C-alpha cells in the first residue's frame, strides 16, 4: 500500500511541476504578444503607409470574436489615418 501512496505522490508532484511549467510558458507567450502589440502600434505611428496591410492582417489572422471586438476601436482609429493616394 505504501508503494501506491508513493506513486500517487510522485504523480501529483509531476502534475504540479507540469502546471508550473505551463504557467511559465503562458507568461512568456503573453510577454511576447505584449511586445509585438507595442511594436505594431509603433509601426502604425511611424509608418502610416503600412496601415492598410495591418488592417488586412488583422482581418485575416484575428478570428476569435472576443479579440475582434477588442480591436474594433483600434481598427477604426487607424483606419482614419489611411492616406489615400491620388
Tab-separated table of C-alpha atoms in Angstrom:
chain	number	residue	atom	x	y	z
A	1	UNK	CA	0.000	0.000	0.000
A	2	UNK	CA	2.912	2.328	0.689
A	3	UNK	CA	4.065	1.887	-2.900
A	4	UNK	CA	0.737	3.184	-4.190
A	5	UNK	CA	0.931	6.265	-1.944
A	6	UNK	CA	4.484	6.912	-3.079
A	7	UNK	CA	3.469	6.588	-6.707
A	8	UNK	CA	0.464	8.867	-6.168
A	9	UNK	CA	2.718	11.450	-4.508
A	10	UNK	CA	5.180	11.257	-7.401
A	11	UNK	CA	2.324	11.587	-9.865
A	12	UNK	CA	0.978	14.642	-8.058
A	13	UNK	CA	4.442	16.210	-7.918
A	14	UNK	CA	4.822	15.640	-11.654
A	15	UNK	CA	1.411	17.204	-12.313
A	16	UNK	CA	2.317	20.197	-10.134
A	17	UNK	CA	5.601	20.629	-11.989
A	18	UNK	CA	3.845	20.386	-15.343
A	19	UNK	CA	1.355	23.010	-14.205
A	20	UNK	CA	4.163	25.371	-13.131
A	21	UNK	CA	5.929	24.865	-16.459
A	22	UNK	CA	2.705	25.547	-18.356
A	23	UNK	CA	2.258	28.801	-16.424
A	24	UNK	CA	5.838	29.808	-17.279
A	25	UNK	CA	5.183	29.100	-20.951
A	26	UNK	CA	1.961	31.130	-20.897
A	27	UNK	CA	3.696	34.012	-19.126
A	28	UNK	CA	6.473	34.055	-21.729
A	29	UNK	CA	3.996	33.901	-24.622
A	30	UNK	CA	1.906	36.692	-23.142
A	31	UNK	CA	5.027	38.817	-22.761
A	32	UNK	CA	5.923	38.219	-26.396
A	33	UNK	CA	2.402	39.127	-27.504
A	34	UNK	CA	2.560	42.324	-25.458
A	35	UNK	CA	5.874	43.366	-27.031
A	36	UNK	CA	4.652	42.517	-30.538
A	37	UNK	CA	1.462	44.514	-29.978
A	38	UNK	CA	3.512	47.515	-28.871
A	39	UNK	CA	5.744	47.136	-31.907
A	40	UNK	CA	2.728	47.015	-34.207
A	41	UNK	CA	1.294	50.172	-32.650
A	42	UNK	CA	4.646	51.931	-33.105
A	43	UNK	CA	4.718	50.889	-36.780
A	44	UNK	CA	1.257	52.436	-37.224
A	45	UNK	CA	2.504	55.631	-35.612
A	46	UNK	CA	5.793	55.869	-37.516
A	47	UNK	CA	4.819	54.430	-40.904
A	48	UNK	CA	1.154	55.093	-41.758
A	49	UNK	CA	1.684	53.680	-45.250
A	50	UNK	CA	1.653	50.222	-43.649
A	51	UNK	CA	-1.797	50.691	-42.107
A	52	UNK	CA	-3.747	49.059	-44.988
A	53	UNK	CA	-1.613	45.915	-44.705
A	54	UNK	CA	-2.003	45.859	-40.922
A	55	UNK	CA	-5.783	46.198	-41.245
A	56	UNK	CA	-5.782	43.382	-43.782
A	57	UNK	CA	-3.668	41.196	-41.494
A	58	UNK	CA	-5.985	41.866	-38.558
A	59	UNK	CA	-8.969	40.781	-40.656
A	60	UNK	CA	-7.101	37.683	-41.817
A	61	UNK	CA	-5.459	36.494	-38.593
A	62	UNK	CA	-7.677	37.696	-35.753
A	63	UNK	CA	-10.518	35.195	-35.701
A	64	UNK	CA	-11.830	34.952	-32.132
A	65	UNK	CA	-14.964	37.050	-31.585
A	66	UNK	CA	-13.642	38.474	-28.325
A	67	UNK	CA	-10.382	39.518	-29.979
A	68	UNK	CA	-12.176	41.021	-32.971
A	69	UNK	CA	-14.321	43.031	-30.588
A	70	UNK	CA	-11.254	44.224	-28.655
A	71	UNK	CA	-9.663	45.530	-31.842
A	72	UNK	CA	-12.659	47.342	-33.336
A	73	UNK	CA	-11.781	50.748	-31.865
A	74	UNK	CA	-8.107	50.310	-32.820
A	75	UNK	CA	-9.072	49.418	-36.386
A	76	UNK	CA	-11.391	52.387	-36.576
A	77	UNK	CA	-8.754	54.737	-35.203
A	78	UNK	CA	-6.001	53.632	-37.552
A	79	UNK	CA	-8.417	53.343	-40.464
A	80	UNK	CA	-8.977	57.086	-40.152
A	81	UNK	CA	-5.246	57.619	-40.667
A	82	UNK	CA	-5.061	55.838	-44.016
A	83	UNK	CA	-3.666	58.189	-46.600
A	84	UNK	CA	-5.474	57.920	-49.903
A	85	UNK	CA	-3.050	58.421	-52.756
A	86	UNK	CA	-4.348	60.240	-55.811
